[in-house]
Tab-separated table of C-alpha atoms in Angstrom:
chain	number	residue	atom	x	y	z
M	1	MET	CA	93.126	61.221	95.316
M	2	ARG	CA	93.470	57.638	94.137
M	3	ASN	CA	90.231	57.740	92.193
M	4	GLN	CA	91.180	59.860	89.189
M	5	HIS	CA	87.512	60.487	88.335
M	6	ARG	CA	87.172	62.484	91.560
M	7	PHE	CA	90.110	64.800	90.987
M	8	LYS	CA	89.146	68.398	91.608
M	9	ARG	CA	90.860	71.746	91.525
M	10	HIS	CA	91.933	71.501	95.165
M	11	ASP	CA	93.646	68.178	94.397
M	12	LEU	CA	95.667	69.845	91.648
M	13	ALA	CA	96.535	72.662	94.045
M	14	ALA	CA	97.846	70.070	96.513
M	15	LEU	CA	99.916	68.459	93.737
M	16	ALA	CA	101.326	71.876	92.854
M	17	SER	CA	102.320	72.516	96.475
M	18	GLN	CA	104.101	69.180	96.595
M	19	ALA	CA	105.869	69.917	93.308
M	20	MET	CA	107.043	73.246	94.755
M	21	LEU	CA	108.546	71.525	97.793
M	22	GLU	CA	110.238	68.879	95.649
M	23	ARG	CA	111.948	71.623	93.637
M	24	GLY	CA	113.201	73.557	96.642
M	25	LEU	CA	110.485	76.230	96.555
M	26	GLU	CA	108.328	77.263	99.510
M	27	PRO	CA	104.584	77.194	98.712
M	28	GLU	CA	103.403	78.919	101.911
M	29	PHE	CA	104.401	82.147	103.597
M	30	PRO	CA	106.058	81.404	106.949
M	31	PRO	CA	104.735	82.823	110.275
M	32	ALA	CA	107.407	85.558	110.300
M	33	VAL	CA	106.004	86.928	107.023
M	34	GLN	CA	102.435	86.800	108.326
M	35	LYS	CA	103.475	88.667	111.476
M	36	GLU	CA	105.318	91.312	109.499
M	37	LEU	CA	102.393	91.673	107.126
M	38	ALA	CA	99.944	92.203	109.995
M	39	GLY	CA	101.986	95.184	111.194
M	40	LEU	CA	102.378	96.739	107.756
M	41	PRO	CA	100.751	100.207	107.630
M	42	ALA	CA	98.564	101.197	104.706
M	43	ASP	CA	100.343	104.557	104.435
M	44	LEU	CA	103.893	104.856	103.208
M	45	PRO	CA	106.538	105.609	105.838
M	46	PRO	CA	108.048	109.145	105.654
M	47	GLN	CA	111.426	107.794	104.538
M	48	ALA	CA	109.795	106.408	101.369
M	49	THR	CA	109.721	109.894	99.826
M	50	ALA	CA	112.800	111.293	101.597
M	51	GLY	CA	116.265	111.588	100.119
M	52	PRO	CA	118.046	113.644	97.473
M	53	ALA	CA	116.343	112.059	94.461
M	54	ALA	CA	113.520	114.285	93.227
M	55	ILE	CA	110.055	112.745	92.888
M	56	ARG	CA	108.028	114.102	89.973
M	57	ASP	CA	104.258	114.321	89.993
M	58	LEU	CA	103.057	112.527	86.845
M	59	ARG	CA	99.600	111.568	88.112
M	60	ALA	CA	97.804	113.720	85.537
M	61	LEU	CA	99.201	111.761	82.579
M	62	PRO	CA	96.833	109.286	80.842
M	63	TRP	CA	98.408	106.140	82.302
M	64	CYS	CA	96.933	102.710	81.634
M	65	SER	CA	97.775	99.127	82.526
M	66	ILE	CA	97.261	96.210	80.135
M	67	ASP	CA	97.482	92.708	81.565
M	68	ASN	CA	95.634	89.400	81.767
M	69	ASP	CA	91.913	89.511	82.514
M	70	ASP	CA	92.440	88.128	86.012
M	71	SER	CA	95.732	89.869	86.868
M	72	LEU	CA	95.695	91.855	90.093
M	73	ASP	CA	99.461	92.289	90.560
M	74	LEU	CA	99.952	95.271	88.264
M	75	ASP	CA	103.643	96.081	87.785
M	76	GLN	CA	103.643	98.527	84.861
M	77	LEU	CA	101.794	101.486	83.389
M	78	THR	CA	102.384	103.106	80.005
M	79	THR	CA	101.608	106.452	78.399
M	80	CYS	CA	103.044	108.531	75.569
M	81	GLN	CA	103.147	111.937	73.941
M	82	ARG	CA	103.300	112.559	70.202
M	83	GLN	CA	106.486	114.247	68.941
M	84	ARG	CA	107.275	116.082	65.727
M	85	GLY	CA	108.218	113.842	62.833
M	86	GLY	CA	106.114	110.897	63.996
M	87	GLY	CA	108.158	109.951	67.039
M	88	LEU	CA	106.956	109.440	70.598
M	89	ARG	CA	107.951	110.369	74.102
M	90	LEU	CA	107.186	107.097	75.846
M	91	PHE	CA	106.793	106.733	79.605
M	92	VAL	CA	106.864	103.339	81.346
M	93	ALA	CA	106.130	103.316	85.087
M	94	VAL	CA	107.194	100.332	87.205
M	95	ALA	CA	105.778	99.906	90.699
M	96	ASP	CA	108.199	100.951	93.461
M	97	VAL	CA	108.047	97.694	95.422
M	98	ASP	CA	111.235	98.474	97.322
M	99	VAL	CA	109.485	101.100	99.477
M	100	ARG	CA	107.222	98.351	100.830
M	101	VAL	CA	109.762	95.499	101.000
M	102	PRO	CA	112.970	96.579	102.738
M	103	PRO	CA	116.036	94.365	102.270
M	104	GLY	CA	116.456	91.774	105.004
M	105	SER	CA	112.800	91.847	106.097
M	106	ALA	CA	110.952	88.552	106.509
M	107	ILE	CA	108.926	89.340	103.371
M	108	ASP	CA	112.114	90.062	101.445
M	109	GLN	CA	113.783	86.858	102.674
M	110	HIS	CA	110.852	84.721	101.495
M	111	ALA	CA	110.816	86.523	98.123
M	112	GLN	CA	114.544	85.920	97.812
M	113	LEU	CA	114.044	82.219	98.568
M	114	ASN	CA	111.540	81.604	95.753
M	115	THR	CA	112.714	84.490	93.500
M	116	CYS	CA	109.499	84.555	91.445
M	117	SER	CA	105.771	83.933	91.428
M	118	VAL	CA	104.766	80.464	90.243
M	119	TYR	CA	101.656	80.229	88.076
M	120	THR	CA	99.533	77.076	87.844
M	121	SER	CA	95.898	76.861	86.805
M	122	ALA	CA	94.741	75.479	90.135
M	123	ARG	CA	96.682	77.905	92.318
M	124	ILE	CA	99.073	80.836	92.031
M	125	PHE	CA	102.021	80.975	94.424
M	126	PRO	CA	102.860	84.704	94.591
M	127	MET	CA	106.381	85.847	95.388
M	128	LEU	CA	104.957	88.547	97.645
M	129	PRO	CA	101.868	88.319	99.885
M	130	GLU	CA	98.720	89.426	98.102
M	131	ARG	CA	98.235	92.408	100.426
M	132	LEU	CA	101.353	93.769	98.764
M	133	SER	CA	101.398	92.346	95.236
M	134	THR	CA	97.699	92.967	94.509
M	135	ASP	CA	97.171	96.006	96.731
M	136	LEU	CA	99.801	98.188	98.387
M	137	SER	CA	102.568	97.660	95.810
M	138	SER	CA	100.287	97.159	92.805
M	139	LEU	CA	99.564	99.998	90.366
M	140	ASN	CA	95.828	99.660	90.915
M	141	PRO	CA	93.337	101.916	89.115
M	142	GLN	CA	92.591	105.299	90.640
M	143	GLN	CA	95.288	104.916	93.300
M	144	ASP	CA	98.293	107.189	93.798
M	145	ARG	CA	101.462	105.098	93.686
M	146	LEU	CA	105.210	105.644	93.734
M	147	ALA	CA	107.009	104.284	90.688
M	148	LEU	CA	110.273	104.288	88.784
M	149	VAL	CA	109.518	105.929	85.430
M	150	THR	CA	111.645	105.345	82.348
M	151	GLU	CA	111.180	108.136	79.826
M	152	MET	CA	112.207	107.339	76.243
M	153	LEU	CA	112.379	109.562	73.181
M	154	ILE	CA	111.897	107.305	70.146
M	155	ASP	CA	111.894	108.501	66.533
M	156	ALA	CA	109.461	107.437	63.813
M	157	GLN	CA	111.754	104.576	62.748
M	158	GLY	CA	111.747	103.092	66.261
M	159	GLU	CA	115.282	104.201	67.158
M	160	LEU	CA	115.880	105.281	70.747
M	161	GLN	CA	117.210	108.835	70.825
M	162	HIS	CA	117.396	109.420	74.571
M	163	SER	CA	116.254	107.871	77.841
M	164	SER	CA	116.162	108.790	81.514
M	165	ILE	CA	114.940	107.157	84.728
M	166	GLY	CA	113.482	108.839	87.801
M	167	ARG	CA	111.071	108.474	90.686
M	168	ALA	CA	107.518	109.727	90.289
M	169	TRP	CA	103.992	109.627	91.586
M	170	VAL	CA	101.657	107.966	89.071
M	171	ARG	CA	97.966	107.087	88.882
M	172	ASN	CA	96.488	104.285	86.772
M	173	GLN	CA	93.599	105.851	84.865
M	174	ALA	CA	92.447	102.689	83.039
M	175	LYS	CA	92.928	99.030	83.945
M	176	LEU	CA	92.716	97.163	80.628
M	177	ALA	CA	92.976	93.510	79.563
M	178	TYR	CA	94.964	92.061	76.665
M	179	ASP	CA	92.203	90.306	74.750
M	180	ALA	CA	89.611	93.100	74.862
M	181	THR	CA	92.192	95.774	74.026
M	182	SER	CA	93.609	93.731	71.163
M	183	ALA	CA	90.134	93.103	69.742
M	184	TRP	CA	89.483	96.866	69.734
M	185	LEU	CA	92.847	97.638	68.127
M	186	LEU	CA	91.985	95.206	65.325
M	187	GLY	CA	88.509	96.687	64.868
M	188	GLU	CA	86.767	93.584	66.151
M	189	ALA	CA	85.174	95.064	69.304
M	190	GLU	CA	84.232	98.306	71.017
M	191	LEU	CA	86.691	100.309	73.091
M	192	PRO	CA	86.779	98.778	76.604
M	193	ALA	CA	84.695	100.673	79.156
M	194	ALA	CA	87.703	101.508	81.328
M	195	ALA	CA	89.306	103.297	78.367
M	196	LEU	CA	86.092	105.083	77.450
M	197	ALA	CA	86.033	106.682	80.886
M	198	TRP	CA	89.218	108.677	80.165
M	199	PRO	CA	88.921	111.161	77.255
M	200	GLY	CA	91.630	110.575	74.679
M	201	MET	CA	92.585	107.096	75.864
M	202	ASP	CA	91.628	105.712	72.455
M	203	GLU	CA	94.226	107.945	70.771
M	204	GLN	CA	96.748	106.946	73.460
M	205	LEU	CA	96.290	103.271	72.674
M	206	ARG	CA	96.521	103.875	68.919
M	207	LEU	CA	99.789	105.773	69.350
M	208	GLN	CA	101.248	103.125	71.638
M	209	ASP	CA	100.194	100.305	69.313
M	210	ALA	CA	101.721	101.974	66.254
M	211	MET	CA	105.043	102.558	68.013
M	212	ALA	CA	105.059	99.012	69.417
M	213	GLN	CA	104.663	97.584	65.919
M	214	THR	CA	107.501	99.807	64.673
M	215	LEU	CA	109.737	98.615	67.514
M	216	ARG	CA	108.750	95.037	66.815
M	217	ALA	CA	109.617	95.270	63.102
M	218	ARG	CA	112.946	96.907	63.949
M	219	ARG	CA	113.839	94.187	66.464
M	220	HIS	CA	113.114	91.363	64.047
M	221	ALA	CA	115.096	93.064	61.297
M	222	GLN	CA	118.045	93.036	63.716
M	223	GLY	CA	117.643	89.318	64.435
M	224	SER	CA	115.272	89.090	67.408
M	225	LEU	CA	113.741	85.615	67.336
M	226	GLU	CA	110.042	84.831	67.423
M	227	PHE	CA	108.878	81.428	68.573
M	228	GLU	CA	105.502	79.810	69.088
M	229	THR	CA	105.391	77.258	71.887
M	230	LEU	CA	102.236	75.596	73.159
M	231	GLN	CA	101.562	76.031	76.883
M	232	PRO	CA	97.821	75.442	77.317
M	233	ARG	CA	96.207	75.975	80.702
M	234	VAL	CA	93.024	74.621	82.223
M	235	ILE	CA	90.169	77.068	82.804
M	236	PHE	CA	88.236	76.450	86.019
M	237	GLU	CA	84.870	77.559	87.297
M	238	GLY	CA	85.201	76.911	90.995
M	239	GLU	CA	86.236	73.260	91.290
M	240	LYS	CA	84.903	72.400	87.815
M	241	VAL	CA	87.101	72.167	84.710
M	242	LEU	CA	85.598	74.187	81.862
M	243	ASP	CA	88.196	74.209	79.106
M	244	LEU	CA	91.838	73.853	78.081
M	245	GLN	CA	93.069	76.950	76.254
M	246	GLN	CA	96.275	78.093	74.612
M	247	GLN	CA	97.208	81.694	75.369
M	248	GLU	CA	97.319	83.456	72.029
M	249	GLN	CA	99.776	86.204	71.144
M	250	ASN	CA	97.918	89.377	70.139
M	251	ARG	CA	98.442	93.065	69.453
M	252	ALA	CA	98.034	94.188	73.070
M	253	ARG	CA	100.499	91.573	74.335
M	254	GLN	CA	102.937	92.688	71.663
M	255	LEU	CA	102.498	96.305	72.778
M	256	ILE	CA	103.476	95.535	76.371
M	257	GLU	CA	106.223	93.128	75.302
M	258	GLU	CA	107.909	95.760	73.120
M	259	PHE	CA	107.742	98.484	75.753
M	260	MET	CA	109.086	96.197	78.473
M	261	ILE	CA	111.991	95.070	76.271
M	262	ALA	CA	112.811	98.718	75.577
M	263	THR	CA	112.612	99.596	79.280
M	264	ASN	CA	114.812	96.690	80.323
M	265	GLY	CA	117.465	97.799	77.854
M	266	CYS	CA	117.336	101.369	79.178
M	267	CYS	CA	117.702	100.152	82.764
M	268	ALA	CA	120.735	98.032	81.863
M	269	ARG	CA	122.408	100.990	80.145
M	270	PHE	CA	121.525	103.312	83.049
M	271	LEU	CA	123.272	101.027	85.546
M	272	ALA	CA	126.267	100.630	83.249
M	273	ALA	CA	126.541	104.418	82.827
M	274	HIS	CA	126.676	104.822	86.608
M	275	GLY	CA	129.707	102.582	86.824
M	276	GLY	CA	128.465	99.763	89.020
M	277	ALA	CA	128.013	96.048	88.594
M	278	SER	CA	124.552	94.951	87.462
M	279	LEU	CA	122.471	91.797	87.300
M	280	ARG	CA	121.848	91.004	83.629
M	281	ARG	CA	119.438	88.581	82.000
M	282	VAL	CA	121.341	86.821	79.216
M	283	VAL	CA	120.858	84.120	76.614
M	284	ARG	CA	124.293	83.150	75.383
M	285	SER	CA	125.225	82.621	71.749
M	286	PRO	CA	124.163	78.985	71.148
M	287	GLU	CA	126.948	76.462	71.763
M	288	ARG	CA	124.854	73.900	69.877
M	289	TRP	CA	124.613	76.086	66.767
M	290	ALA	CA	125.787	73.165	64.616
M	291	ARG	CA	122.676	71.246	65.696
M	292	ILE	CA	120.516	74.227	64.739
M	293	VAL	CA	122.227	74.276	61.323
M	294	GLU	CA	121.427	70.554	60.954
M	295	GLU	CA	117.799	71.207	61.865
M	296	ALA	CA	117.513	73.922	59.215
M	297	HIS	CA	119.126	71.609	56.658
M	298	LYS	CA	116.220	69.163	57.113
M	299	TYR	CA	114.010	71.849	55.568
M	300	GLY	CA	116.397	72.573	52.720
M	301	GLU	CA	117.758	75.721	54.373
M	302	GLN	CA	121.416	76.698	54.813
M	303	LEU	CA	122.408	78.683	57.914
M	304	PRO	CA	125.881	80.192	58.453
M	305	ASN	CA	128.439	78.078	60.293
M	306	SER	CA	128.684	80.663	63.083
M	307	PRO	CA	125.737	81.821	65.229
M	308	ASP	CA	123.724	84.399	63.322
M	309	ALA	CA	120.490	85.641	64.890
M	310	GLN	CA	119.273	87.411	61.739
M	311	ALA	CA	119.714	84.278	59.619
M	312	LEU	CA	117.943	82.156	62.224
M	313	GLU	CA	115.044	84.601	62.465
M	314	GLY	CA	114.693	84.535	58.671
M	315	PHE	CA	114.563	80.746	58.708
M	316	LEU	CA	111.950	80.712	61.491
M	317	ALA	CA	109.795	83.305	59.735
M	318	ARG	CA	109.816	81.296	56.512
M	319	ARG	CA	108.899	78.083	58.327
M	320	ARG	CA	106.036	79.826	60.156
M	321	ARG	CA	104.585	80.936	56.814
M	322	ALA	CA	105.201	77.601	55.085
M	323	ASP	CA	103.879	75.270	57.807
M	324	PRO	CA	102.101	77.030	60.700
M	325	LEU	CA	100.646	73.703	61.899
M	326	ARG	CA	104.065	72.259	62.733
M	327	PHE	CA	105.810	75.504	63.636
M	328	PRO	CA	105.259	75.089	67.428
M	329	ASP	CA	107.181	71.793	67.322
M	330	LEU	CA	110.076	73.366	65.403
M	331	SER	CA	110.048	76.277	67.867
M	332	LEU	CA	110.426	73.898	70.783
M	333	VAL	CA	113.367	72.125	69.140
M	334	ILE	CA	115.203	75.416	68.485
M	335	VAL	CA	114.451	76.775	71.981
M	336	LYS	CA	115.970	73.646	73.547
M	337	LEU	CA	119.057	73.844	71.321
M	338	MET	CA	119.591	77.515	72.143
M	339	GLY	CA	119.754	76.858	75.876
M	340	ALA	CA	118.039	78.546	78.797
M	341	GLY	CA	118.380	82.125	79.896
M	342	GLU	CA	120.348	82.913	83.034
M	343	TYR	CA	121.312	85.759	85.335
M	344	VAL	CA	124.915	86.944	85.366
M	345	VAL	CA	126.794	89.816	86.976
M	346	GLU	CA	128.339	92.231	84.526
M	347	ARG	CA	130.964	94.692	85.750
M	348	PRO	CA	132.017	98.045	84.313
M	349	GLY	CA	134.263	97.705	81.285
M	350	SER	CA	133.413	94.085	80.576
M	351	ALA	CA	131.955	93.112	77.203
M	352	PRO	CA	128.229	92.402	77.625
M	353	ILE	CA	127.133	88.829	76.911
M	354	GLY	CA	123.774	89.987	75.610
M	355	HIS	CA	120.459	88.269	74.955
M	356	PHE	CA	120.788	86.253	71.735
M	357	GLY	CA	117.046	85.632	71.415
M	358	LEU	CA	116.173	89.335	71.634
M	359	ALA	CA	119.223	90.561	69.695
M	360	GLU	CA	119.981	92.884	72.619
M	361	ARG	CA	123.503	93.504	73.900
M	362	GLU	CA	122.493	95.107	77.210
M	363	TYR	CA	119.456	93.702	78.955
M	364	THR	CA	118.239	93.269	82.513
M	365	HIS	CA	114.973	92.297	84.192
M	366	SER	CA	113.459	95.369	85.834
M	367	THR	CA	109.765	95.671	84.936
M	368	ALA	CA	108.049	93.122	87.208
M	369	PRO	CA	109.255	93.625	90.821
M	370	ASN	CA	106.022	92.221	92.288
M	371	ARG	CA	106.636	88.927	90.487
M	372	ARG	CA	110.429	88.526	90.021
M	373	TYR	CA	113.158	89.067	92.598
M	374	PRO	CA	115.857	90.047	90.058
M	375	ASP	CA	113.625	92.986	89.094
M	376	LEU	CA	113.491	94.078	92.739
M	377	ILE	CA	117.300	93.821	92.897
M	378	SER	CA	117.607	96.023	89.788
M	379	GLN	CA	115.113	98.495	91.243
M	380	ARG	CA	117.123	98.868	94.438
M	381	MET	CA	120.324	99.395	92.450
M	382	ILE	CA	118.719	102.052	90.227
M	383	LYS	CA	117.305	103.884	93.252
M	384	ALA	CA	120.737	103.874	94.906
M	385	CYS	CA	122.192	105.461	91.756
M	386	LEU	CA	119.467	108.112	91.723
M	387	ALA	CA	120.163	108.935	95.376
M	388	GLY	CA	123.913	109.020	94.853
M	389	GLN	CA	124.385	106.205	97.340
M	390	PRO	CA	126.572	103.071	97.183
M	391	GLY	CA	125.011	99.999	95.607
M	392	PRO	CA	122.977	97.888	98.034
M	393	TYR	CA	124.787	94.667	97.043
M	394	SER	CA	128.452	93.785	96.929
M	395	PRO	CA	129.801	92.051	93.791
M	396	ALA	CA	130.043	88.789	95.761
M	397	GLU	CA	126.427	89.086	96.920
M	398	LEU	CA	125.322	89.747	93.353
M	399	GLU	CA	127.207	86.668	92.111
M	400	ASP	CA	125.428	84.493	94.694
M	401	LEU	CA	122.060	86.040	93.844
M	402	ALA	CA	122.581	85.548	90.097
M	403	LEU	CA	123.238	81.842	90.565
M	404	HIS	CA	120.374	81.443	93.029
M	405	CYS	CA	117.839	83.306	90.858
M	406	THR	CA	118.797	81.261	87.799
M	407	ARG	CA	118.391	78.026	89.727
M	408	GLN	CA	115.069	78.972	91.340
M	409	GLU	CA	113.494	80.306	88.143
M	410	ASP	CA	114.430	77.037	86.451
M	411	ALA	CA	112.743	75.176	89.318
M	412	ALA	CA	109.638	77.340	88.963
M	413	ARG	CA	109.439	76.627	85.212
M	414	LYS	CA	109.679	72.896	85.913
M	415	VAL	CA	106.831	73.128	88.433
M	416	GLU	CA	104.666	74.999	85.928
M	417	ARG	CA	105.503	72.541	83.137
M	418	ARG	CA	104.825	69.567	85.429
M	419	MET	CA	101.450	70.969	86.436
M	420	ARG	CA	100.425	71.729	82.836
M	421	LYS	CA	100.764	68.002	82.170
M	422	SER	CA	98.544	67.114	85.127
M	423	GLU	CA	96.047	69.800	84.141
M	424	ALA	CA	95.875	68.401	80.594
M	425	ALA	CA	95.401	64.879	81.960
M	426	LEU	CA	92.572	66.112	84.192
M	427	PHE	CA	90.873	67.813	81.250
M	428	LEU	CA	91.176	64.779	78.956
M	429	GLU	CA	90.399	62.057	81.499
M	430	PRO	CA	86.606	62.089	80.826
M	431	ARG	CA	87.323	61.660	77.083
M	432	ILE	CA	89.164	58.325	77.269
M	433	GLY	CA	88.197	56.292	74.202
M	434	GLU	CA	87.833	59.271	71.866
M	435	ILE	CA	89.824	59.554	68.621
M	436	PHE	CA	91.921	62.655	67.875
M	437	ALA	CA	93.934	63.994	64.934
M	438	ALA	CA	97.590	64.316	65.918
M	439	LEU	CA	101.174	64.924	64.775
M	440	VAL	CA	104.312	62.954	65.620
M	441	THR	CA	106.519	65.336	67.627
M	442	GLY	CA	109.338	63.137	68.921
M	443	ARG	CA	110.946	59.714	68.987
M	444	GLY	CA	113.327	58.204	71.499
M	445	GLU	CA	114.163	55.160	73.583
M	446	ALA	CA	111.083	55.774	75.729
M	447	GLY	CA	108.799	55.737	72.694
M	448	THR	CA	107.022	58.058	70.282
M	449	TRP	CA	105.454	61.368	71.285
M	450	VAL	CA	102.410	62.825	69.587
M	451	ARG	CA	100.659	66.189	69.830
M	452	VAL	CA	96.888	66.311	69.527
M	453	LEU	CA	95.769	69.216	67.358
M	454	ASN	CA	92.679	70.032	69.410
M	455	PRO	CA	93.043	70.351	72.336
M	456	PRO	CA	96.792	71.121	72.022
M	457	VAL	CA	98.236	68.472	74.367
M	458	GLU	CA	101.118	66.034	74.035
M	459	GLY	CA	101.276	62.412	75.102
M	460	MET	CA	102.979	59.095	74.545
M	461	LEU	CA	102.054	56.579	71.857
M	462	VAL	CA	101.651	53.166	73.511
M	463	GLY	CA	101.158	49.722	72.033
M	464	HIS	CA	102.004	48.630	68.486
M	465	ALA	CA	102.557	51.320	65.852
M	466	PRO	CA	104.371	51.378	62.499
M	467	GLU	CA	107.557	53.358	61.917
M	468	MET	CA	106.640	57.038	61.618
M	469	ARG	CA	108.490	60.215	60.708
M	470	LEU	CA	108.530	63.446	62.673
M	471	GLY	CA	105.686	65.726	61.681
M	472	GLN	CA	103.569	62.884	60.279
M	473	ARG	CA	99.816	63.229	60.727
M	474	LEU	CA	97.886	60.347	62.247
M	475	ASN	CA	94.784	59.482	64.227
M	476	VAL	CA	95.126	58.326	67.828
M	477	ARG	CA	92.762	57.026	70.494
M	478	LEU	CA	93.073	58.302	74.052
M	479	VAL	CA	93.593	55.204	76.208
M	480	GLY	CA	94.805	56.479	79.571
M	481	CYS	CA	95.402	59.509	81.815
M	482	ASN	CA	97.390	59.555	85.040
M	483	ILE	CA	96.644	62.916	86.637
M	484	GLU	CA	99.047	62.565	89.545
M	485	LYS	CA	102.006	61.853	87.246
M	486	GLY	CA	100.815	63.956	84.318
M	487	PHE	CA	100.891	61.033	81.873
M	488	ILE	CA	98.641	60.913	78.783
M	489	ASP	CA	98.657	57.737	76.649
M	490	PHE	CA	97.407	57.333	73.082
M	491	ALA	CA	97.069	54.309	70.818
M	492	TYR	CA	97.723	54.389	67.064
M	493	MET	CA	94.617	54.141	64.885
M	494	GLN	CA	95.152	52.584	61.481
M	495	GLY	CA	93.557	54.145	58.437
């Protein structure tokens, strides 16, 4: 691995494993998990469908999944029914992972250790073994699966009128991908073949898209923030690097995002209505709001002295329109000043902290139990409520889990960010000596940071350079890449 020219995908995978260990995450499933997995039956145990909570049969509904092209761990399905007055009855099904992963099992203990799947281009480190996350507990096409279904009645203006949660059998009728579905919604491509196979799926997708856009407009009017951060990933073909691409937001991603936000809010309110403590996902009102006000002032904008999500969203929207080229850099500054999200325990009667970025007062993570442990915790708590049983976690256990999940998700993000740097260095290494157009994105004691416009990667400016302002355009020459450390060095080009 010393010769950078010989770095391959498997070398990056080894670096990712080491980064996991350094951050207190376990990259491999231990022998106890493998043993438990080997004895796992394909059929559900009888107790999975036993109990007082009724299980509906919703398999005949036109369910579909929309995810990344290569996603195999399918957590959610969506479908809807048109209502009078332009509203919708929206159904969101979330895979019942709990029936396959009992608390205290070896699989559960490993999932609780890492708390989430970690995604790098060279290798994915799933929270659950693939036999579960991509098979037995995945909402795979044409397979009968148990799920928790949130049913929402939403009017034509996007206001939630009523919601309920229950257990149900579901069946994924069409496995769809974001990019192809979005292209069809925008009239740029044909309806994907998987949707063509189910009569009426085109109308389903149109209805869902229209409601998602209504929900999206309503959220932003209430102060939900929209950022644009650059997180490009390397595309491999076997061991060979093909490209470095930025994941683009599109209509299909927005559709799923809106429905998952709505579902998470319903789940939080359901748990609160049943009088127990719950694990919430929060982003606190920014303590560094004064710094955000200063940042806005640089652009001739005046924000209120107290945190105001609607005012901040208005400022961000105007900056996106005025200067889309530099908007990702502004987004990153504001995201850092707002502070990271965290998990907290909220008890009955306490004022909810809320999610400042989403302008939601009650919010939990519940829609991705194959990929996030807090979602599995929420699922178990909801199922206990449905069965009229005591909560599966004591308040003290929930407090410990909230702290642990916050810490481990932060570690996972740092691993992913660290590996994106190494992936970018691997992609650029053959292009040392080339000249790129760039923007100045940061200055500090360590030096000046620049972002290349194409491909969208950031690196350090080394050697002599004149004084430059943030956002200034310049040309730089790529002079060095350290793949192991994720360093990319550029030199200033005059003229």
